[in-house]
CSV table of C-alpha atoms in Angstrom, one decimal:
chain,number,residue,atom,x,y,z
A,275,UNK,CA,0.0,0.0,0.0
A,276,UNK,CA,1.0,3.8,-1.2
A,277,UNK,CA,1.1,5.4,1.9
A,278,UNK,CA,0.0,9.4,0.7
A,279,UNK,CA,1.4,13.0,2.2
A,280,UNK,CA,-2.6,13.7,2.2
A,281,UNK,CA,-3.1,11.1,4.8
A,282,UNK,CA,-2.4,13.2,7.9
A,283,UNK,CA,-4.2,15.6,6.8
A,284,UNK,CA,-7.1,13.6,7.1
A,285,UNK,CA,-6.6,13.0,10.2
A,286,UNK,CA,-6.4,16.6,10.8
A,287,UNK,CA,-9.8,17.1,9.5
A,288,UNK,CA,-11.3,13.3,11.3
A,289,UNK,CA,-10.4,15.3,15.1
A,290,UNK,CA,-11.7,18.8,14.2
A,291,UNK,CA,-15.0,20.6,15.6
A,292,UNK,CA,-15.5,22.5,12.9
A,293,UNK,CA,-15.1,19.7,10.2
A,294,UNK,CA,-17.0,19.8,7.4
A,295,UNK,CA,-17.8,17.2,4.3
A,296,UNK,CA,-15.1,17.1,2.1
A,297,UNK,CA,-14.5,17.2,-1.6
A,298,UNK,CA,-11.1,16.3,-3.0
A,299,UNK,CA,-10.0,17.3,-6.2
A,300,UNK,CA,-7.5,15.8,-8.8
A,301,UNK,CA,-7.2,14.7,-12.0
A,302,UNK,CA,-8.5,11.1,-12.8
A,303,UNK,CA,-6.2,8.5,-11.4
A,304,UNK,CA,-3.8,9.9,-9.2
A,305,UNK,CA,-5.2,8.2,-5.9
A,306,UNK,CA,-8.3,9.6,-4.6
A,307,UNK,CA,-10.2,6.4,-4.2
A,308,UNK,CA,-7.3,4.2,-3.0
A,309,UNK,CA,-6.5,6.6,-0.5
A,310,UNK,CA,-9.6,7.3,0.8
A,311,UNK,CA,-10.5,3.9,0.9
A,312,UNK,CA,-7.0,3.4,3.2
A,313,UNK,CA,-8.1,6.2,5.2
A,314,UNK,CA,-11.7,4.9,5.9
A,315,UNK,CA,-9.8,2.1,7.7
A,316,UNK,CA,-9.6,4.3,10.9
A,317,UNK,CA,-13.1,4.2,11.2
A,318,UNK,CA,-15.4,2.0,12.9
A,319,UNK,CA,-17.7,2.3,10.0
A,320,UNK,CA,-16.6,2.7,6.1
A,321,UNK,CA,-19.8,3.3,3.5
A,322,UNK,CA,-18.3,3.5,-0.3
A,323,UNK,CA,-20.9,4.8,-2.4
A,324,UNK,CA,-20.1,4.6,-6.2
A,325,UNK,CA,-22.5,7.0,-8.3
A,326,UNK,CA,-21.4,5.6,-11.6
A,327,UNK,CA,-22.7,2.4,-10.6
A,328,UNK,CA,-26.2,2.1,-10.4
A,329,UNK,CA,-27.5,0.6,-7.2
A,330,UNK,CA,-25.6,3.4,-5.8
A,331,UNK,CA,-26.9,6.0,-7.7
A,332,UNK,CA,-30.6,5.1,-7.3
A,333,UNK,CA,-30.3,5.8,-3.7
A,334,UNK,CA,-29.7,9.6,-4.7
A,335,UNK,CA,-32.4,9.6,-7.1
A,336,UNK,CA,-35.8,7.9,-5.2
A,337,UNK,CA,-35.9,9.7,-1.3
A,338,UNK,CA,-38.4,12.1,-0.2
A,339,UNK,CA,-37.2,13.7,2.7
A,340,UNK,CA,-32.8,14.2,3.2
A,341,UNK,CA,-33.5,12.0,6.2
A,342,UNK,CA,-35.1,9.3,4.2
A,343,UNK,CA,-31.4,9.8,2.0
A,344,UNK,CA,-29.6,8.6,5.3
A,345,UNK,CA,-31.9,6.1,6.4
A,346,UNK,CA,-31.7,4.4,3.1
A,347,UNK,CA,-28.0,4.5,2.4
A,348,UNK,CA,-27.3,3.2,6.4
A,349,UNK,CA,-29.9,0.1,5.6
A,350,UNK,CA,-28.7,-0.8,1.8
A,351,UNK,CA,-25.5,-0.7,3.1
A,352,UNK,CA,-25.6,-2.8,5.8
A,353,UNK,CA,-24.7,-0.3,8.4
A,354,UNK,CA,-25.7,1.1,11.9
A,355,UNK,CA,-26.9,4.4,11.7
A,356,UNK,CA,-26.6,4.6,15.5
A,357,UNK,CA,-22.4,4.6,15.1
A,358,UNK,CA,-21.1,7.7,14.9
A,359,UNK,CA,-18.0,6.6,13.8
A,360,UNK,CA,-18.9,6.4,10.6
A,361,UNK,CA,-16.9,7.7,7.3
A,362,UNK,CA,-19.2,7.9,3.9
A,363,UNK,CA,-17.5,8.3,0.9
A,364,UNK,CA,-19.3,9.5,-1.8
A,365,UNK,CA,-16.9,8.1,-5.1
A,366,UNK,CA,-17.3,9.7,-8.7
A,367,UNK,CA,-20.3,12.5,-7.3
A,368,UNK,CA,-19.6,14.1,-10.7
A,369,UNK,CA,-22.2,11.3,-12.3
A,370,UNK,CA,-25.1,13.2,-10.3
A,371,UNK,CA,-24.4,16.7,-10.0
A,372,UNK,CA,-27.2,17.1,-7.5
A,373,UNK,CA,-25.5,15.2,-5.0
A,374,UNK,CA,-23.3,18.3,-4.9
A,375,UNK,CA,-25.7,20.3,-3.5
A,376,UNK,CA,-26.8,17.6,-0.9
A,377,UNK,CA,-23.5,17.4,1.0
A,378,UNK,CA,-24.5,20.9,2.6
A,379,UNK,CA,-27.4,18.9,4.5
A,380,UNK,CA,-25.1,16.3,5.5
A,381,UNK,CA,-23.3,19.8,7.3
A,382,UNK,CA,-26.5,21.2,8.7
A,383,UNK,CA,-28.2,17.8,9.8
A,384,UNK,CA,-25.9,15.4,10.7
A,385,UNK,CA,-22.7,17.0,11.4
A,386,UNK,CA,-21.8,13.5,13.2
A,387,UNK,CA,-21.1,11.7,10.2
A,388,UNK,CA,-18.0,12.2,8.3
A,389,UNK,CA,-18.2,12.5,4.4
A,390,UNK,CA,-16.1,12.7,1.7
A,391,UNK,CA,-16.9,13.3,-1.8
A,392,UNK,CA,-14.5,12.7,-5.2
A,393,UNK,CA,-14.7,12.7,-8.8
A,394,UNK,CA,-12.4,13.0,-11.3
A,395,UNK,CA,-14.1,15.1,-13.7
A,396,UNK,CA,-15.9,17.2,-10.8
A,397,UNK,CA,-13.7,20.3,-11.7
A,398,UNK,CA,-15.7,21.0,-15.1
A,399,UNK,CA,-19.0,21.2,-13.5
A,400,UNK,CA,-18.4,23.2,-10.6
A,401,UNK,CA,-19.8,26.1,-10.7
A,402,UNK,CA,-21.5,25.6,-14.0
A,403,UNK,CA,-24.1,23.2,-13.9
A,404,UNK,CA,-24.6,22.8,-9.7
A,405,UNK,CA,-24.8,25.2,-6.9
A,406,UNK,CA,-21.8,24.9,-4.9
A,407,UNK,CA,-22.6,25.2,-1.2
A,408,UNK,CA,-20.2,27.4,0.3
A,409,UNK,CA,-19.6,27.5,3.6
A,410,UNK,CA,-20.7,24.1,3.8
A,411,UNK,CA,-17.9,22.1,2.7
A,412,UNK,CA,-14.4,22.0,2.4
A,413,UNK,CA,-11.8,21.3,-0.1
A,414,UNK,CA,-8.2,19.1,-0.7
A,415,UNK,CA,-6.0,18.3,-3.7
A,416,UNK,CA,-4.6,15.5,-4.5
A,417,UNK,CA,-1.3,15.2,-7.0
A,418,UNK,CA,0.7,12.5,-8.5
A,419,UNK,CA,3.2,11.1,-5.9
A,420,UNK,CA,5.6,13.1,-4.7
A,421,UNK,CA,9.6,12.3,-4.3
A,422,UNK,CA,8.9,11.3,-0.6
A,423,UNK,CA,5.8,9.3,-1.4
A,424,UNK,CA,7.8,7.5,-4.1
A,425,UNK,CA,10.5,6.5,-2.0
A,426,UNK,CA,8.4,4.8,0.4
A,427,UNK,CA,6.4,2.8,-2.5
A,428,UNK,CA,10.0,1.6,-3.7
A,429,UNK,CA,10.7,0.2,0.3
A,430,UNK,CA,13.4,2.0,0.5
A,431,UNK,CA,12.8,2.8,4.0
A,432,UNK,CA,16.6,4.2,4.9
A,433,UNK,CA,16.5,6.8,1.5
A,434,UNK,CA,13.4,8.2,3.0
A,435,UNK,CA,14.8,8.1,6.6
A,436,UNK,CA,17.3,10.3,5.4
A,437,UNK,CA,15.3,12.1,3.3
A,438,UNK,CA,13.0,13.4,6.1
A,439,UNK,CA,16.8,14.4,8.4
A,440,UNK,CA,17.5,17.6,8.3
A,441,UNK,CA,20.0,18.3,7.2
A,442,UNK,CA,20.9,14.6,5.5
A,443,UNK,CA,24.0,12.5,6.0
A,444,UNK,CA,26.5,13.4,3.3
A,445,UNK,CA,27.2,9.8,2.6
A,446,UNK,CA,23.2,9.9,1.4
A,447,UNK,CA,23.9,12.5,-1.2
A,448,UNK,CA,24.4,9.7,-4.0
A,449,UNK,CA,22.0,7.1,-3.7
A,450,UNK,CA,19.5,9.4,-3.5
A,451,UNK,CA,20.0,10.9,-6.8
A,452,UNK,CA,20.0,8.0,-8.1
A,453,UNK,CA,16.6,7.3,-6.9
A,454,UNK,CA,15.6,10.9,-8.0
A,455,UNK,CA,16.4,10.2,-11.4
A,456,UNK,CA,14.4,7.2,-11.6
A,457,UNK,CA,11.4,9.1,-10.1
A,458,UNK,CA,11.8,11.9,-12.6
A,459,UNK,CA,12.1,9.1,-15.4
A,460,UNK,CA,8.9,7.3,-14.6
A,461,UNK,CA,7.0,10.2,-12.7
A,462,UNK,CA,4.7,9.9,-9.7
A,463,UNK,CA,1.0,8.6,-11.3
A,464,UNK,CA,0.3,5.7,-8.4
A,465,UNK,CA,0.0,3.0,-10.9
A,466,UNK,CA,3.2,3.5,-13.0
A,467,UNK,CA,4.6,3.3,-9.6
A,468,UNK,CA,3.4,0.7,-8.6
A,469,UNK,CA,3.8,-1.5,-11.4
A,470,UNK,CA,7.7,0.0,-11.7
A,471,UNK,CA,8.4,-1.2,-7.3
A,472,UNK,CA,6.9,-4.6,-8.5
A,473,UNK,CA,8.9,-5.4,-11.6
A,474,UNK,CA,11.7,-2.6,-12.0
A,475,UNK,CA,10.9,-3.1,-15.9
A,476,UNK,CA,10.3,0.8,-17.7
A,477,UNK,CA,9.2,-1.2,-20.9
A,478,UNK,CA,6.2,-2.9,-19.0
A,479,UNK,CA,5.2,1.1,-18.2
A,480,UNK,CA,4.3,1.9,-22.0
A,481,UNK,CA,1.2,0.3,-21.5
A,482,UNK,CA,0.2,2.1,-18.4
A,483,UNK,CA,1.0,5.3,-20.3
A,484,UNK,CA,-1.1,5.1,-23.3
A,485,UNK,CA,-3.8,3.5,-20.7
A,486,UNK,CA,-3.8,7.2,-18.8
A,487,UNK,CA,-3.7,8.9,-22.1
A,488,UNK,CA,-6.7,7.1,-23.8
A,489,UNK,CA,-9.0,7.8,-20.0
A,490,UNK,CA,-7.8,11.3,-20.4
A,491,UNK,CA,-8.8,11.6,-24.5
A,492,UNK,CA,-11.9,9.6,-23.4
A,493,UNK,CA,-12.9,12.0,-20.9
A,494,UNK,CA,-12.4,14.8,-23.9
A,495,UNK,CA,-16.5,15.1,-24.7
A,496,UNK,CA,-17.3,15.7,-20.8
A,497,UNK,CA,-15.0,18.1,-21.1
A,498,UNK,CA,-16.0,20.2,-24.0
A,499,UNK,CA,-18.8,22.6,-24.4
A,500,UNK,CA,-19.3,21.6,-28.3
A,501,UNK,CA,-18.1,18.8,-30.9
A,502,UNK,CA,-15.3,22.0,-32.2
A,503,UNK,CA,-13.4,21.8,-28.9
A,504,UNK,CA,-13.1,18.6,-28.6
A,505,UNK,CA,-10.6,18.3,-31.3
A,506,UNK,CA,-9.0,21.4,-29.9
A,507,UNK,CA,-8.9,19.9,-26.2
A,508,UNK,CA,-7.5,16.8,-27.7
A,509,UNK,CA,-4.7,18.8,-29.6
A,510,UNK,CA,-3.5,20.5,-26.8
A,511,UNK,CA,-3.8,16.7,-24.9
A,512,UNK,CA,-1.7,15.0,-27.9
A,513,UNK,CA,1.1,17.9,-27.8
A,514,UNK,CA,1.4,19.5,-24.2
A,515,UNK,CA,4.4,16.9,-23.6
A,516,UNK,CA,6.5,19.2,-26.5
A,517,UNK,CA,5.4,22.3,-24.4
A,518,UNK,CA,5.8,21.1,-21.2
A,519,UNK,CA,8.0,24.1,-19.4
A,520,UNK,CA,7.5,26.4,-22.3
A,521,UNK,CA,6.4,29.9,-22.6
A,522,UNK,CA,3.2,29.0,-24.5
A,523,UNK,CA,1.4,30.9,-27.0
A,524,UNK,CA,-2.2,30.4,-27.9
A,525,UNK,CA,-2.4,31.4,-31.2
A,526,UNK,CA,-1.7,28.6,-33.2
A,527,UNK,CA,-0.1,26.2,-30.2
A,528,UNK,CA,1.8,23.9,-31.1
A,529,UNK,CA,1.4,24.0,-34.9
A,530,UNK,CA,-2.0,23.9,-35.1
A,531,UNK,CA,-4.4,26.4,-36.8
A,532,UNK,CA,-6.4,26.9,-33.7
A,533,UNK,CA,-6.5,30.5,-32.5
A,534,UNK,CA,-5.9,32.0,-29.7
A,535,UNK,CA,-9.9,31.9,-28.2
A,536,UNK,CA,-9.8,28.4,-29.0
A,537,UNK,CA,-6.6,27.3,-27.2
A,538,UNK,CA,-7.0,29.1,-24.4
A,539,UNK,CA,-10.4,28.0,-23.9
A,540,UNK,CA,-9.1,24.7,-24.3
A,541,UNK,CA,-6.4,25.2,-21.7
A,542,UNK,CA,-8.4,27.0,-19.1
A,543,UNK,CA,-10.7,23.5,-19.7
A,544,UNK,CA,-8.1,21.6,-19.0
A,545,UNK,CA,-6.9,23.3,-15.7
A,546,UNK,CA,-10.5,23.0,-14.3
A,547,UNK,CA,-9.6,19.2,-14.4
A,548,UNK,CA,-5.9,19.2,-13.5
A,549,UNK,CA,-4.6,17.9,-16.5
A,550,UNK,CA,-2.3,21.2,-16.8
A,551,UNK,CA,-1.6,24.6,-15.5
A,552,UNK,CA,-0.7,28.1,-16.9
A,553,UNK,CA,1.6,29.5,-14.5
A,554,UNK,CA,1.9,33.1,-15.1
A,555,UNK,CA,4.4,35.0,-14.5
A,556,UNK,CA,4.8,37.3,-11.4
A,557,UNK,CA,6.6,41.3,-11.1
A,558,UNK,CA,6.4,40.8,-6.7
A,559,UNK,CA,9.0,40.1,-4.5
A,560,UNK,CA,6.8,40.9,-1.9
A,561,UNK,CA,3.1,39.9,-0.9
A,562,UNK,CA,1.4,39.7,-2.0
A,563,UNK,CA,2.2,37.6,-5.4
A,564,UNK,CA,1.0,39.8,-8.6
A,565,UNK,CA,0.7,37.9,-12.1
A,566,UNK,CA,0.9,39.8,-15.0
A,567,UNK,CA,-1.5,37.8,-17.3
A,568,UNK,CA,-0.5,40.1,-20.1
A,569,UNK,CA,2.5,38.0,-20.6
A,570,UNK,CA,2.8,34.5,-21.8
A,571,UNK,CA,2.4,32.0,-19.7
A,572,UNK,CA,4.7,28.6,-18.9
A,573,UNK,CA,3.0,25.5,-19.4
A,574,UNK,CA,2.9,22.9,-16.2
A,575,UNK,CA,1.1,19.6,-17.2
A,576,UNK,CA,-0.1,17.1,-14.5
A,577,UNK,CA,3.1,14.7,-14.3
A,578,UNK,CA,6.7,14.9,-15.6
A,579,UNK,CA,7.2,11.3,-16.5
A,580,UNK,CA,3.4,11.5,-19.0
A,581,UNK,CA,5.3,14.4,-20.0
A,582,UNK,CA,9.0,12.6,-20.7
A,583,UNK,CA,6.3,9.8,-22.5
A,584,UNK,CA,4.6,12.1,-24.8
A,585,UNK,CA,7.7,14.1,-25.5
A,586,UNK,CA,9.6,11.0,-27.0
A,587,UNK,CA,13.0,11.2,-24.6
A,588,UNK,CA,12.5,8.4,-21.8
A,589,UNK,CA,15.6,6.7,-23.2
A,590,UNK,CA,17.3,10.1,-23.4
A,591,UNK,CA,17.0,10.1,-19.7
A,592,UNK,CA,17.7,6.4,-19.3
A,593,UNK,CA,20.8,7.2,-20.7
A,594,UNK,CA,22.2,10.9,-18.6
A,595,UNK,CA,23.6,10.6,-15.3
A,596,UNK,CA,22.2,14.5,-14.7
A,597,UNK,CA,18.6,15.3,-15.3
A,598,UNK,CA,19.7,19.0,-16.2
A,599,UNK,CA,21.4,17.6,-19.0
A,600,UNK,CA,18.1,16.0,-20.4
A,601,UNK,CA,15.5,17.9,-22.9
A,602,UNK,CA,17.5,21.4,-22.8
A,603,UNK,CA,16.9,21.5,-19.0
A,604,UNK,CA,13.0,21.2,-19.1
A,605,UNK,CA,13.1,18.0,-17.1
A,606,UNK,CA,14.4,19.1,-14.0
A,607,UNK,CA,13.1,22.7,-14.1
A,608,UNK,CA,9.6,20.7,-14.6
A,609,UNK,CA,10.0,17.7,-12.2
A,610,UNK,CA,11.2,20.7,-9.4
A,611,UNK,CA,7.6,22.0,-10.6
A,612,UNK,CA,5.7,19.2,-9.8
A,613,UNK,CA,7.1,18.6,-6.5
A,614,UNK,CA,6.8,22.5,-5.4
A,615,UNK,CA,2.9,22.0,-5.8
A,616,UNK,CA,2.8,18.6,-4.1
A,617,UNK,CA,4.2,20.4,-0.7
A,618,UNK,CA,0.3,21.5,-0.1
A,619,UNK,CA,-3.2,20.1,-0.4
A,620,UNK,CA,-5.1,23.5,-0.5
A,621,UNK,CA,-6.6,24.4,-3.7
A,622,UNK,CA,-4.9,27.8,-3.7
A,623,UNK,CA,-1.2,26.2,-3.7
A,624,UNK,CA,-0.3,27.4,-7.2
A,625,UNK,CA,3.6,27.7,-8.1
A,626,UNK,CA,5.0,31.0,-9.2
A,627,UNK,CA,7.7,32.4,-11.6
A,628,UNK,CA,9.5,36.1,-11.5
A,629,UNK,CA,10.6,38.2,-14.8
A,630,UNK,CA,11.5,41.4,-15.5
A,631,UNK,CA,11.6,42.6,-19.3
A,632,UNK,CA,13.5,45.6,-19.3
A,633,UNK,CA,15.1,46.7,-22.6
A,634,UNK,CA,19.0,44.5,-22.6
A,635,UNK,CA,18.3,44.0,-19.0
A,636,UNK,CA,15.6,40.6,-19.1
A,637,UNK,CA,15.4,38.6,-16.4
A,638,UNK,CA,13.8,35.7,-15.1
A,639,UNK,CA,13.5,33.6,-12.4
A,640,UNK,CA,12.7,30.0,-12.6
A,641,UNK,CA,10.4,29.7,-9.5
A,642,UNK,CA,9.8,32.2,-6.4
A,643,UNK,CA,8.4,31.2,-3.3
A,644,UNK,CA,6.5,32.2,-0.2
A,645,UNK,CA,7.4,31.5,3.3
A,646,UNK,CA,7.0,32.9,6.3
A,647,UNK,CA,6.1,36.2,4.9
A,648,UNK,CA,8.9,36.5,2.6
A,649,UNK,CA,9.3,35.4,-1.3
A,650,UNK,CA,12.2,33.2,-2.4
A,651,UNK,CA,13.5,33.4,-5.7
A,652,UNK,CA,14.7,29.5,-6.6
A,653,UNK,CA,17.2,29.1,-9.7
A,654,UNK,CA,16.9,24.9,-10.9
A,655,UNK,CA,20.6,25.0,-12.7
A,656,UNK,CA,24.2,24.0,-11.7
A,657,UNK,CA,27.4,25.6,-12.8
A,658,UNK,CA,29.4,28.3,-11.2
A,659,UNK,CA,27.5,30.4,-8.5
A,660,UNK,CA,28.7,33.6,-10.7
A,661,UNK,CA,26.3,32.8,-13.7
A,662,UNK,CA,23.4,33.5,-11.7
A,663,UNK,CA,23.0,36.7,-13.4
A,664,UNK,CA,19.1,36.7,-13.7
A,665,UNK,CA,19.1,35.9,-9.3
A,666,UNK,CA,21.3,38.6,-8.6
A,667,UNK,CA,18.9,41.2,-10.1
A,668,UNK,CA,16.1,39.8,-8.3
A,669,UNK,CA,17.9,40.0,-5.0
A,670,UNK,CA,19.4,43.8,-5.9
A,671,UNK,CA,15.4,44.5,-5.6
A,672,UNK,CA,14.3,42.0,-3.1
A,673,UNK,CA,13.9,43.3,0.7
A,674,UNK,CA,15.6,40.2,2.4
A,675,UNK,CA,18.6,38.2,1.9
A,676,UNK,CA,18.1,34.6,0.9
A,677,UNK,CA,18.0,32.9,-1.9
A,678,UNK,CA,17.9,29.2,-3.0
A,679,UNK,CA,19.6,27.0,-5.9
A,680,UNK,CA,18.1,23.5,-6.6
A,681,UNK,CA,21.0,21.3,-8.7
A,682,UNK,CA,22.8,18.7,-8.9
A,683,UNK,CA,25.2,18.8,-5.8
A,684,UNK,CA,25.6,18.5,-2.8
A,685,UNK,CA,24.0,21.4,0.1
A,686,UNK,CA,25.7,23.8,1.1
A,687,UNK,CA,25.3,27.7,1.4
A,688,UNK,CA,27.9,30.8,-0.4
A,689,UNK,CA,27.9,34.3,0.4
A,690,UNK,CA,27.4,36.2,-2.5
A,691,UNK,CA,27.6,39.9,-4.0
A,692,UNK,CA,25.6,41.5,-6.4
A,693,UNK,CA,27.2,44.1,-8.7
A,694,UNK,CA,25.6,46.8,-7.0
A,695,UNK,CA,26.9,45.6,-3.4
A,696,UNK,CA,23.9,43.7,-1.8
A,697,UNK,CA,25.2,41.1,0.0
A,698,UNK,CA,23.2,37.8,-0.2
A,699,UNK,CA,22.8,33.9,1.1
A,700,UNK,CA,22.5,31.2,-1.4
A,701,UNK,CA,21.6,28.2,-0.2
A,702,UNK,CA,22.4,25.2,-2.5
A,703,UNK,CA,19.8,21.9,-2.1
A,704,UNK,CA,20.1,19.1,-4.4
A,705,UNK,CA,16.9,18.1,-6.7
A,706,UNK,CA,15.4,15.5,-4.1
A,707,UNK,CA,15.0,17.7,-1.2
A,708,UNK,CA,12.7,20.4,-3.4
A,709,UNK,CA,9.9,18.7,-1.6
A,710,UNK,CA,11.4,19.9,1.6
A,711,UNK,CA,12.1,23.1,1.2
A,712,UNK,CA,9.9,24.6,3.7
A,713,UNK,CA,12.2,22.8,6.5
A,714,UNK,CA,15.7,23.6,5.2
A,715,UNK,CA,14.3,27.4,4.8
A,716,UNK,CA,14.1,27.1,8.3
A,717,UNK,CA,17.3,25.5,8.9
A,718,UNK,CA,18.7,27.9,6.4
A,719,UNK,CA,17.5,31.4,8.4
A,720,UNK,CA,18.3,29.6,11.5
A,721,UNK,CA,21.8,29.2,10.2
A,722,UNK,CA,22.5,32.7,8.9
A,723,UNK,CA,20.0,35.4,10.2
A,724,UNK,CA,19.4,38.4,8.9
């Protein structure tokens, strides 16, 4: 079993007093059932309710009163009403949109029980075709495995022993990016992993691939508003791979003859169901963060290793000892991505990027990130400390003093100076510890205060 960062929590939410039903979001097939299903194991009572399949969703459709609902799910179940240590989980509520709008009575009327609700298209109908009940209900997000969640699928229990020490064992260092590589190889969808910990063959992973791909192109007409955006939605499917990492254009993406409307209706679709994300770019190094959605945006898609599969390079990455090296530096700039929104559940937690265009002075910033009331700027490249040219602007302008580099080496922390004389921290953290960069932030001001 896949033990998931999500998992406490949900436990967090299981002891509150003010806990209300909860909806988690996510893309199709990145563990919302399996986990939830795990989860309802800490309960005295587990009721899975499946609304694509029918006996299930006739319970939703003949009651008269919402306590009839109750009653009738408690006695086709098989359950005691009377416990009230009872988790329902409400599976695939995007079949009946209406049951949306019951989960507030659930809230007001029997606070006592514990429900959670799921769907892996729920994203394109909220808001659209049901009445959200806000106030009544919470949310979470659920992403592809992180590096962390990974390691512990694989077994290898001392990696991820070291992992969570902070600061790690030196003699570490290697072996774990080794088994960084592999993760940014294969990605972090559950089932690629899983299959990958049981038979350590990539070639038996093609299948799984094209399996997500085809549920994904199925899913196209739910999507789409009309028969003309489903080809463009399935376009932009087929080809966001290439432009994984990329500044993106609408107009015409990707060689198409889609315009701009089209596209970016298309992508904004897609987002809805966390397929992708358009991560504009930011002008604050202060909060709080300011896109500027006049610019073009960068293109994050769901998981770096669909993305190394649609793209064509897996065996270019079989084949490099340093990610950076792989797909003009995409790969690890976009794997350090994936794990930067993985930190948090909250459907807020978006991932950032700074630029300045300033006639011969551009700059930009590969990720920035808030903590504690400060923005990081975070450069994903290795080389000499003195080519940093782009984070030296950004801290010449920046109210604080830190700044982080996420490579290939080992950690450790320089003292640098800008050409106009600020003197600044840069702290240097290997690829597998972007996941925990909230802790060596800590570690890092705690090191060397301002």
């Amino acid at each position: 079993m896949i033990i998931r960062n999500i998992l406490p929590e949900l436990e967090k939410w299981k002891a509150s007093d003010t806990r209300k039903p909860l909806i988690i979001r996510g893309a199709r097939q990145v563990g919302k059932t399996t986990t939830t299903n795990e989860f309802g194991k800490t309960y005295a009572q587990y009721i899975y309710l499946n609304l694509d399949r029918k006996e299930d969703a006739e319970i939703f459709e003949n009651y008269g009163q919402f306590s009839q609902l109750v009653e009738n799910i408690f006695f086709l179940k098989n359950k005691s009403i009377d416990k009230h240590d009872t988790l329902i989980f409400i599976d695939e509520i995007q079949a009946m949109p209406e049951a949306i709008n019951l989960l507030r009575y659930f809230y007001e009327d029997y606070p006592h029980l514990h429900v959670i609700a799921a769907g892996s298209l729920l994203e394109t109908i909220l808001n659209e075709k049901v009445n959200i009940p806000v106030g009544r209900v919470e949310y979470k997000v659920m992403r592809p495995m992180a590096f962390n969640e990974y390691l512990g699928a694989m077994d290898e229990q001392q990696a991820l022993e070291q992992y969570n020490k902070i600061p790690i064992d030196p003699f570490a260092h290697q072996k774990l990016m080794v088994l960084f590589r592999n993760y940014t190889l294969i990605g972090g969808m559950p089932e690629v992993v899983k299959v990958y910990a049981e038979n350590r063959n990539l070639t038996k992973l093609t299948r799984i691939y094209e399996s997500l791909l085809e549920s994904y192109m199925n899913d196209v007409e739910k999507y789409a508003r009309n028969s003309a955006m489903v080809n463009v939605i399935r376009h932009v499917i087929k080809t966001m791979g290439t432009e994984a990492n990329n500044r993106i254009k609408f107009e015409k993406f990707s060689n198409s003859n889609y315009n701009s409307r089209e596209v970016g209706e298309a992508m904004r679709t897609l987002q809805k169901a966390f397929l992708l994300q358009l991560i504009y770019p930011s002008i604050s190094t202060t909060f709080p963060l300011q896109n500027d959605y006049r610019k073009s945006p960068r293109l994050q898609i769901l998981d770096t290793g669909l993305m190394n599969f649609l793209a064509g390079i897996q065996k270019e990455l079989v084949l490099l000892e340093n990610i950076e090296a792989a797909y003009k530096g995409k790969v690890a700039e976009h794997i350090i991505g994936q794990e930067l929104q993985a930190i948090k559940h909250n459907v807020g937690n978006e991932i950032h990027f700074w630029t300045r265009e300033k006639k011969d002075a551009d700059a930009e910033i590969d990720y920035i990130y808030g903590y504690e009331g400060k923005i990081f700027p975070i450069e994903v490249k290795s080389g000499a400390t003195g080519t940093l040219r782009s984070l030296h602007n950004y801290m010449d302008i920046c109210p604080h003093f830190y700044s982080i580099r996420i490579f290939g080496g080992e950690i450790s922390v320089n003292t640098l100076t800008t050409q106009k004389g600020k003197q600044f921290y840069l702290l240097n953290l290997p690829y597998y510890l972007a996941g925990k960069i909230e802790q060596y932030l800590e570690w890092f001001m705690g090191k060397y205060p301002s």
